[in-house]
mmCIF file of C-alpha atoms in Angstrom:
data_model
loop_
_atom_site.group_PDB
_atom_site.id
_atom_site.type_symbol
_atom_site.label_atom_id
_atom_site.label_comp_id
_atom_site.label_asym_id
_atom_site.label_seq_id
_atom_site.Cartn_x
_atom_site.Cartn_y
_atom_site.Cartn_z
ATOM 1 C CA MET A 1 0.000 0.000 0.000
ATOM 2 C CA SER A 2 1.311 3.454 -0.912
ATOM 3 C CA LEU A 3 2.370 5.776 1.910
ATOM 4 C CA LEU A 4 1.113 8.712 -0.152
ATOM 5 C CA SER A 5 -2.467 9.935 -0.069
ATOM 6 C CA LYS A 6 -4.528 9.577 -3.229
ATOM 7 C CA LYS A 7 -4.216 13.313 -3.890
ATOM 8 C CA TYR A 8 -0.417 13.301 -3.692
ATOM 9 C CA ARG A 9 -0.095 10.136 -5.779
ATOM 10 C CA HIS A 10 -2.203 11.747 -8.510
ATOM 11 C CA ILE A 11 -0.155 14.960 -8.510
ATOM 12 C CA SER A 12 3.176 13.103 -8.373
ATOM 13 C CA ARG A 13 2.285 10.954 -11.397
ATOM 14 C CA ARG A 14 1.393 14.017 -13.440
ATOM 15 C CA LEU A 15 4.594 15.913 -12.586
ATOM 16 C CA THR A 16 7.283 15.039 -15.128
ATOM 17 C CA ASN A 17 11.005 14.837 -14.485
ATOM 18 C CA PHE A 18 11.493 17.472 -17.177
ATOM 19 C CA GLU A 19 9.279 19.965 -15.315
ATOM 20 C CA LEU A 20 11.073 19.332 -12.030
ATOM 21 C CA GLN A 21 14.593 19.488 -13.466
ATOM 22 C CA HIS A 22 14.251 22.164 -16.126
ATOM 23 C CA ASP A 23 15.540 25.664 -15.485
ATOM 24 C CA ALA A 24 15.559 28.829 -17.565
ATOM 25 C CA ALA A 25 19.345 28.498 -17.908
ATOM 26 C CA ASP A 26 18.802 25.163 -19.662
ATOM 27 C CA ASP A 27 16.992 26.809 -22.591
ATOM 28 C CA SER A 28 20.226 27.665 -24.412
ATOM 29 C CA PHE A 29 22.566 24.928 -25.539
ATOM 30 C CA ILE A 30 25.661 26.901 -24.545
ATOM 31 C CA SER A 31 25.420 29.879 -22.243
ATOM 32 C CA GLU A 32 27.963 32.560 -21.470
ATOM 33 C CA GLN A 33 28.406 30.991 -18.052
ATOM 34 C CA ASP A 34 29.181 27.633 -19.655
ATOM 35 C CA ILE A 35 31.961 29.183 -21.767
ATOM 36 C CA PHE A 36 33.572 31.602 -19.348
ATOM 37 C CA GLY A 37 32.764 29.580 -16.251
ATOM 38 C CA ASP A 38 34.816 26.672 -17.561
ATOM 39 C CA LEU A 39 37.712 29.005 -18.376
ATOM 40 C CA GLU A 40 37.644 30.414 -14.859
ATOM 41 C CA GLY A 41 37.343 27.023 -13.213
ATOM 42 C CA GLU A 42 33.701 27.548 -12.213
ATOM 43 C CA THR A 43 30.872 25.080 -12.593
ATOM 44 C CA ARG A 44 27.163 25.590 -13.047
ATOM 45 C CA PRO A 45 25.095 25.494 -9.836
ATOM 46 C CA ARG A 46 24.114 22.013 -8.711
ATOM 47 C CA LYS A 47 20.468 21.061 -8.667
ATOM 48 C CA PHE A 48 18.731 20.531 -5.334
ATOM 49 C CA LEU A 49 19.377 16.925 -4.264
ATOM 50 C CA ASP A 50 21.079 16.656 -7.678
ATOM 51 C CA PHE A 51 17.655 16.595 -9.313
ATOM 52 C CA TYR A 52 15.363 19.598 -8.708
ATOM 53 C CA SER A 53 15.865 23.004 -10.278
ATOM 54 C CA GLU A 54 14.675 26.113 -8.450
ATOM 55 C CA GLN A 55 12.048 26.555 -11.153
ATOM 56 C CA GLY A 56 11.020 22.909 -10.764
ATOM 57 C CA ILE A 57 10.557 23.386 -7.017
ATOM 58 C CA LYS A 58 8.243 26.337 -7.673
ATOM 59 C CA ILE A 59 6.187 24.220 -10.070
ATOM 60 C CA ALA A 60 5.930 21.420 -7.498
ATOM 61 C CA MET A 61 4.901 23.841 -4.744
ATOM 62 C CA GLU A 62 2.154 25.191 -6.975
ATOM 63 C CA ARG A 63 0.857 21.766 -8.060
ATOM 64 C CA TYR A 64 0.877 20.249 -4.574
ATOM 65 C CA GLY A 65 -1.079 23.218 -3.247
ATOM 66 C CA TYR A 66 1.523 24.710 -0.910
ATOM 67 C CA ILE A 67 1.333 28.172 -2.467
ATOM 68 C CA LYS A 68 -2.452 28.111 -2.115
ATOM 69 C CA GLU A 69 -2.140 27.019 1.547
ATOM 70 C CA LEU A 70 0.358 29.790 2.281
ATOM 71 C CA LYS A 71 -1.898 32.368 0.629
ATOM 72 C CA ARG A 72 -4.732 31.150 2.828
ATOM 73 C CA ARG A 73 -2.499 31.956 5.802
ATOM 74 C CA GLY A 74 -1.895 35.481 4.519
ATOM 75 C CA PHE A 75 1.334 35.016 2.552
ATOM 76 C CA ASP A 76 0.610 36.168 -0.999
ATOM 77 C CA ASN A 77 4.193 36.658 -2.151
ATOM 78 C CA VAL A 78 6.298 33.591 -1.351
ATOM 79 C CA ILE A 79 9.941 33.357 -2.430
ATOM 80 C CA PHE A 80 11.646 29.955 -2.776
ATOM 81 C CA LYS A 81 15.438 29.720 -2.652
ATOM 82 C CA ILE A 82 17.875 26.821 -2.815
ATOM 83 C CA ASP A 83 21.537 26.684 -1.784
ATOM 84 C CA THR A 84 23.580 23.754 -3.124
ATOM 85 C CA HIS A 85 27.121 25.060 -2.600
ATOM 86 C CA ASP A 86 27.788 22.395 0.043
ATOM 87 C CA PRO A 87 27.398 19.012 -1.712
ATOM 88 C CA PHE A 88 26.804 17.325 1.652
ATOM 89 C CA LYS A 89 24.000 19.634 2.794
ATOM 90 C CA HIS A 90 21.509 21.163 0.390
ATOM 91 C CA ILE A 91 19.358 23.959 1.767
ATOM 92 C CA PHE A 92 15.823 25.009 0.847
ATOM 93 C CA ARG A 93 14.263 28.182 2.235
ATOM 94 C CA ALA A 94 10.895 29.871 1.767
ATOM 95 C CA TYR A 95 10.316 33.547 2.588
ATOM 96 C CA PHE A 96 7.368 35.904 2.357
ATOM 97 C CA ASP A 97 7.656 39.310 0.631
ATOM 98 C CA VAL A 98 11.445 39.707 1.024
ATOM 99 C CA GLU A 99 14.408 37.380 1.309
ATOM 100 C CA HIS A 100 15.278 38.190 4.922
ATOM 101 C CA PRO A 101 15.695 35.988 8.056
ATOM 102 C CA SER A 102 12.812 37.798 9.758
ATOM 103 C CA HIS A 103 10.531 36.710 6.888
ATOM 104 C CA LEU A 104 11.574 33.057 6.899
ATOM 105 C CA LEU A 105 8.661 30.599 6.592
ATOM 106 C CA ALA A 106 10.508 27.315 6.104
ATOM 107 C CA GLU A 107 14.060 26.037 6.194
ATOM 108 C CA LEU A 108 15.279 22.568 5.263
ATOM 109 C CA PHE A 109 18.780 21.076 5.423
ATOM 110 C CA VAL A 110 18.729 17.757 3.595
ATOM 111 C CA ARG A 111 20.901 15.241 1.753
ATOM 112 C CA LYS A 112 20.909 11.669 0.525
ATOM 113 C CA LYS A 113 22.549 9.358 3.053
ATOM 114 C CA SER A 114 23.845 5.812 2.732
ATOM 115 C CA PHE A 115 23.001 3.535 5.649
ATOM 116 C CA THR A 116 24.175 -0.038 6.233
ATOM 117 C CA ALA A 117 21.728 -1.941 8.417
ATOM 118 C CA ASN A 118 23.317 -3.510 11.469
ATOM 119 C CA PRO A 119 20.430 -4.583 13.724
ATOM 120 C CA VAL A 120 21.089 -5.669 17.325
ATOM 121 C CA PHE A 121 19.421 -8.998 16.486
ATOM 122 C CA GLN A 122 19.551 -11.386 13.548
ATOM 123 C CA SER A 123 17.558 -9.991 10.635
ATOM 124 C CA ASP A 124 17.148 -10.400 6.876
ATOM 125 C CA ILE A 125 18.327 -6.826 6.363
ATOM 126 C CA LYS A 126 21.592 -7.257 8.283
ATOM 127 C CA GLY A 127 24.417 -5.901 6.119
ATOM 128 C CA GLU A 128 22.011 -4.432 3.536
ATOM 129 C CA ALA A 129 22.896 -0.982 2.178
ATOM 130 C CA PHE A 130 20.078 1.538 1.934
ATOM 131 C CA LYS A 131 19.755 5.098 0.647
ATOM 132 C CA PHE A 132 17.706 7.520 2.733
ATOM 133 C CA LEU A 133 16.536 11.080 2.379
ATOM 134 C CA TYR A 134 18.250 12.448 5.477
ATOM 135 C CA ILE A 135 16.605 15.478 7.102
ATOM 136 C CA GLU A 136 19.297 17.227 9.093
ATOM 137 C CA TRP A 137 17.180 20.256 10.011
ATOM 138 C CA PHE A 138 13.629 21.259 9.203
ATOM 139 C CA THR A 139 11.452 24.049 10.495
ATOM 140 C CA MET A 140 8.248 25.728 9.382
ATOM 141 C CA GLN A 141 7.139 28.880 11.156
ATOM 142 C CA ASN A 142 4.799 31.836 11.061
ATOM 143 C CA PRO A 143 6.808 34.926 12.079
ATOM 144 C CA THR A 144 3.710 37.159 12.010
ATOM 145 C CA ILE A 145 1.949 35.711 15.075
ATOM 146 C CA PRO A 146 3.076 35.519 18.730
ATOM 147 C CA PHE A 147 3.152 32.583 21.094
ATOM 148 C CA SER A 148 0.322 32.351 23.620
ATOM 149 C CA PRO A 149 -0.773 30.164 26.555
ATOM 150 C CA ASN A 150 -2.410 27.845 24.010
ATOM 151 C CA ARG A 151 0.583 27.902 21.666
ATOM 152 C CA GLN A 152 3.722 27.438 23.766
ATOM 153 C CA ALA A 153 7.236 27.881 22.461
ATOM 154 C CA LEU A 154 9.353 24.756 22.204
ATOM 155 C CA PRO A 155 13.139 24.768 22.749
ATOM 156 C CA SER A 156 14.914 26.392 19.754
ATOM 157 C CA GLN A 157 11.551 27.549 18.356
ATOM 158 C CA GLN A 158 11.485 31.236 17.444
ATOM 159 C CA HIS A 159 7.912 31.445 16.127
ATOM 160 C CA PRO A 160 4.745 29.323 16.104
ATOM 161 C CA GLY A 161 4.462 26.673 13.410
ATOM 162 C CA LEU A 162 2.617 26.989 10.114
ATOM 163 C CA GLY A 163 0.338 24.022 10.743
ATOM 164 C CA MET A 164 1.503 22.267 7.557
ATOM 165 C CA ALA A 165 3.577 19.386 8.965
ATOM 166 C CA LYS A 166 1.340 16.683 7.471
ATOM 167 C CA GLN A 167 1.594 18.198 3.978
ATOM 168 C CA ALA A 168 5.386 18.526 4.343
ATOM 169 C CA LEU A 169 5.752 14.850 5.233
ATOM 170 C CA GLU A 170 3.696 13.870 2.190
ATOM 171 C CA LEU A 171 6.075 15.926 0.052
ATOM 172 C CA PHE A 172 9.128 14.201 1.567
ATOM 173 C CA ILE A 173 7.603 10.800 0.782
ATOM 174 C CA ALA A 174 6.948 11.922 -2.800
ATOM 175 C CA ILE A 175 10.585 13.064 -3.080
ATOM 176 C CA CYS A 176 11.737 9.649 -1.807
ATOM 177 C CA ALA A 177 9.739 7.894 -4.496
ATOM 178 C CA ARG A 178 10.997 10.280 -7.192
ATOM 179 C CA LEU A 179 14.654 9.850 -6.191
ATOM 180 C CA HIS A 180 14.351 6.100 -5.545
ATOM 181 C CA CYS A 181 15.287 6.452 -1.882
ATOM 182 C CA ASP A 182 14.407 3.677 0.568
ATOM 183 C CA GLY A 183 12.884 6.015 3.151
ATOM 184 C CA ILE A 184 13.312 9.145 5.230
ATOM 185 C CA MET A 185 15.747 9.398 8.122
ATOM 186 C CA ASN A 186 16.309 11.948 10.835
ATOM 187 C CA ILE A 187 18.216 12.032 14.124
ATOM 188 C CA PRO A 188 16.038 14.139 16.481
ATOM 189 C CA GLU A 189 18.062 16.567 18.558
ATOM 190 C CA ARG A 190 15.257 17.137 21.071
ATOM 191 C CA TYR A 191 12.354 15.261 22.621
ATOM 192 C CA HIS A 192 9.621 17.189 20.830
ATOM 193 C CA ASN A 193 11.164 16.427 17.425
ATOM 194 C CA ALA A 194 11.228 12.711 18.207
ATOM 195 C CA ALA A 195 7.697 12.697 19.636
ATOM 196 C CA ILE A 196 6.240 14.500 16.615
ATOM 197 C CA TYR A 197 8.082 12.304 14.104
ATOM 198 C CA SER A 198 7.131 9.136 16.021
ATOM 199 C CA ARG A 199 3.595 9.356 14.638
ATOM 200 C CA ARG A 200 4.999 7.936 11.382
ATOM 201 C CA PHE A 201 8.665 7.140 12.154
ATOM 202 C CA SER A 202 10.291 4.409 14.266
ATOM 203 C CA TYR A 203 13.759 4.241 15.779
ATOM 204 C CA PHE A 204 15.905 1.679 13.979
ATOM 205 C CA ASN A 205 17.261 0.535 17.334
ATOM 206 C CA PRO A 206 14.408 -1.126 19.310
ATOM 207 C CA GLU A 207 16.106 -0.105 22.571
ATOM 208 C CA THR A 208 15.702 3.581 21.685
ATOM 209 C CA GLU A 209 12.130 3.047 20.493
ATOM 210 C CA GLY A 210 11.310 1.425 23.828
ATOM 211 C CA LYS A 211 12.846 4.323 25.763
ATOM 212 C CA LEU A 212 10.708 6.828 23.870
ATOM 213 C CA ILE A 213 7.563 4.782 24.551
ATOM 214 C CA ALA A 214 8.468 4.640 28.252
ATOM 215 C CA LEU A 215 8.978 8.414 28.339
ATOM 216 C CA LYS A 216 5.539 9.049 26.831
ATOM 217 C CA ARG A 217 3.962 6.569 29.241
ATOM 218 C CA ASP A 218 5.584 7.830 32.440
ATOM 219 C CA LEU A 219 5.237 11.552 31.639
ATOM 220 C CA ARG A 220 1.777 11.380 30.028
ATOM 221 C CA ASP A 221 0.452 14.035 32.409
ATOM 222 C CA TYR A 222 2.855 16.620 30.957
ATOM 223 C CA SER A 223 2.593 18.478 27.663
ATOM 224 C CA LEU A 224 4.972 18.083 24.744
ATOM 225 C CA ALA A 225 6.482 21.485 25.535
ATOM 226 C CA ASP A 226 6.877 20.682 29.239
ATOM 227 C CA ILE A 227 8.782 17.457 28.586
ATOM 228 C CA SER A 228 10.992 19.072 25.974
ATOM 229 C CA TRP A 229 11.854 21.978 28.279
ATOM 230 C CA ALA A 230 12.407 19.512 31.119
ATOM 231 C CA PHE A 231 15.148 17.847 29.082
ATOM 232 C CA GLU A 232 16.731 21.249 28.442
ATOM 233 C CA TRP A 233 16.616 22.019 32.185
ATOM 234 C CA LYS A 234 17.853 18.548 33.248
ATOM 235 C CA CYS A 235 14.594 17.767 35.046
ATOM 236 C CA ILE A 236 13.983 14.269 33.633
ATOM 237 C CA LEU A 237 15.147 11.567 36.040
ATOM 238 C CA SER A 238 15.366 7.791 36.024
ATOM 239 C CA GLN A 239 12.956 6.445 38.630
ATOM 240 C CA GLU A 240 15.381 3.797 39.866
ATOM 241 C CA LYS A 241 18.454 5.926 40.605
ATOM 242 C CA ARG A 242 16.975 9.460 40.495
ATOM 243 C CA GLN A 243 19.742 10.395 38.068
ATOM 244 C CA VAL A 244 19.375 13.037 35.355
ATOM 245 C CA VAL A 245 18.502 11.494 31.987
ATOM 246 C CA LYS A 246 20.193 13.022 28.952
ATOM 247 C CA TRP A 247 18.400 13.136 25.626
ATOM 248 C CA PHE A 248 19.291 10.174 23.385
ATOM 249 C CA PRO A 249 19.680 11.048 19.668
ATOM 250 C CA ASP A 250 19.427 8.072 17.321
ATOM 251 C CA GLU A 251 18.269 7.186 13.799
ATOM 252 C CA GLN A 252 14.511 7.474 13.294
ATOM 253 C CA ILE A 253 13.148 6.105 10.031
ATOM 254 C CA LEU A 254 10.040 6.195 7.891
ATOM 255 C CA SER A 255 10.415 3.345 5.413
ATOM 256 C CA VAL A 256 9.266 3.461 1.818
ATOM 257 C CA ARG A 257 10.570 -0.039 1.037
ATOM 258 C CA LYS A 258 8.659 -3.076 2.212
ATOM 259 C CA ILE A 259 11.767 -4.905 3.411
ATOM 260 C CA ILE A 260 12.421 -2.188 6.029
ATOM 261 C CA ARG A 261 8.744 -1.974 6.999
ATOM 262 C CA ASP A 262 8.841 -5.732 7.583
ATOM 263 C CA TYR A 263 11.821 -5.199 9.910
ATOM 264 C CA PHE A 264 9.773 -2.792 12.046
ATOM 265 C CA LYS A 265 6.782 -5.165 12.003
ATOM 266 C CA SER A 266 8.839 -8.232 12.893
ATOM 267 C CA LYS A 267 8.057 -10.122 16.082
ATOM 268 C CA ILE A 268 11.610 -9.878 17.410
ATOM 269 C CA TYR A 269 11.818 -6.088 16.848
ATOM 270 C CA ASN A 270 8.553 -5.493 18.705
ATOM 271 C CA GLU A 271 9.541 -7.882 21.506
ATOM 272 C CA ARG A 272 12.773 -5.930 21.962
ATOM 273 C CA VAL A 273 10.810 -2.642 21.983
ATOM 274 C CA ALA A 274 8.363 -3.948 24.602
ATOM 275 C CA GLU A 275 11.203 -5.331 26.735
ATOM 276 C CA ALA A 276 13.025 -1.980 26.692
ATOM 277 C CA ALA A 277 9.834 -0.027 27.454
ATOM 278 C CA GLY A 278 9.221 -2.253 30.459
ATOM 279 C CA ARG A 279 12.784 -1.809 31.695
ATOM 280 C CA TYR A 280 12.927 2.002 31.553
ATOM 281 C CA HIS A 281 11.031 4.219 33.985
ATOM 282 C CA PHE A 282 11.189 8.011 34.109
ATOM 283 C CA MET A 283 9.952 10.790 36.359
ATOM 284 C CA MET A 284 9.898 14.570 36.494
ATOM 285 C CA ASP A 285 11.903 16.497 39.077
ATOM 286 C CA LYS A 286 8.839 18.607 39.828
ATOM 287 C CA GLU A 287 10.473 21.023 42.245
ATOM 288 C CA LYS A 288 13.332 21.830 39.882
ATOM 289 C CA PHE A 289 11.017 22.005 36.876
ATOM 290 C CA GLU A 290 8.606 24.455 38.542
ATOM 291 C CA LYS A 291 11.524 26.588 39.710
ATOM 292 C CA LYS A 292 12.919 26.683 36.159
ATOM 293 C CA GLN A 293 9.476 27.568 34.816
ATOM 294 C CA ARG A 294 9.180 30.521 37.181
ATOM 295 C CA GLY A 295 12.704 31.653 36.308
ATOM 296 C CA ALA A 296 12.065 31.417 32.575
ATOM 297 C CA GLY A 297 8.770 33.296 32.890
ATOM 298 C CA THR A 298 7.191 34.308 29.613
ATOM 299 C CA ARG A 299 10.547 34.671 27.875
ATOM 300 C CA SER A 300 10.954 31.031 26.862
ATOM 301 C CA ARG A 301 7.299 30.011 26.721
ATOM 302 C CA PHE A 302 5.489 32.922 25.094
ATOM 303 C CA ILE A 303 8.040 34.659 22.881
ATOM 304 C CA LYS A 304 6.721 37.736 21.068
ATOM 305 C CA SER A 305 6.914 37.949 17.310
ATOM 306 C CA GLU A 306 9.223 40.669 16.004
ATOM 307 C CA ILE A 307 8.756 41.589 12.344
ATOM 308 C CA PRO A 308 10.410 44.805 11.150
ATOM 309 C CA ASN A 309 8.279 47.292 9.247
#
């Protein structure tokens, strides 16, 4: 069964490689840049993920409905920019009105990453080499609205989100299919990233997956923001030893290929997850957490939006 919704499958099938790769600079067989760039030791700009042109990205954003969604949120003039100077980290950014950090709507650091499977138990995929779309950094934000009691700031978050995470994930899956990647990978730097991704992603290591499940179980009375800030403030403790628990970054994967999905569905993987979840127990250092909350005040939790005129 396809991971893409019917709408996205339909749009993806109708988008041609030519549309996504073509750029205005490609219209001439030999450009001035081709001639003099070669003489000066320069090369033409790389395409995004070695496939998409900037013009192709704009076409995709239009067809998939992102421009329409952004207009509905009040952003009529959206500017898309790509930066491919670093071959190991391609960057996509979207701005409204002007290309300025204060007008940033979305930022993505991404690359294709090779991954050799080395499970902690015997598996059919042991030693297999896979290619993933690796999301190193991704944020979507609305700089025009402030945080509020109902919309708390998360660690590292400068502005409230755009409310388009589901659509963005669909786009990443479509990119995977287009580029023949085996799935999407990220290594969450904070709890809230892992918790949000866990709706569709699983940790490759069942031990880490079990720890995350135990965290959600034991701290279910706290909000996503509270738990994430608690990690920042060293307020998450192990129940057994009352020691501070550090955040545990690890590979989290959404698989496009059946062979990897079968790994996550396997009896032994899920037994290992359940065993780890039963072994880990966490608690909040309430006194320290409440003290940190009072000290942070509204600065960290309800940051005001600052857009220059």
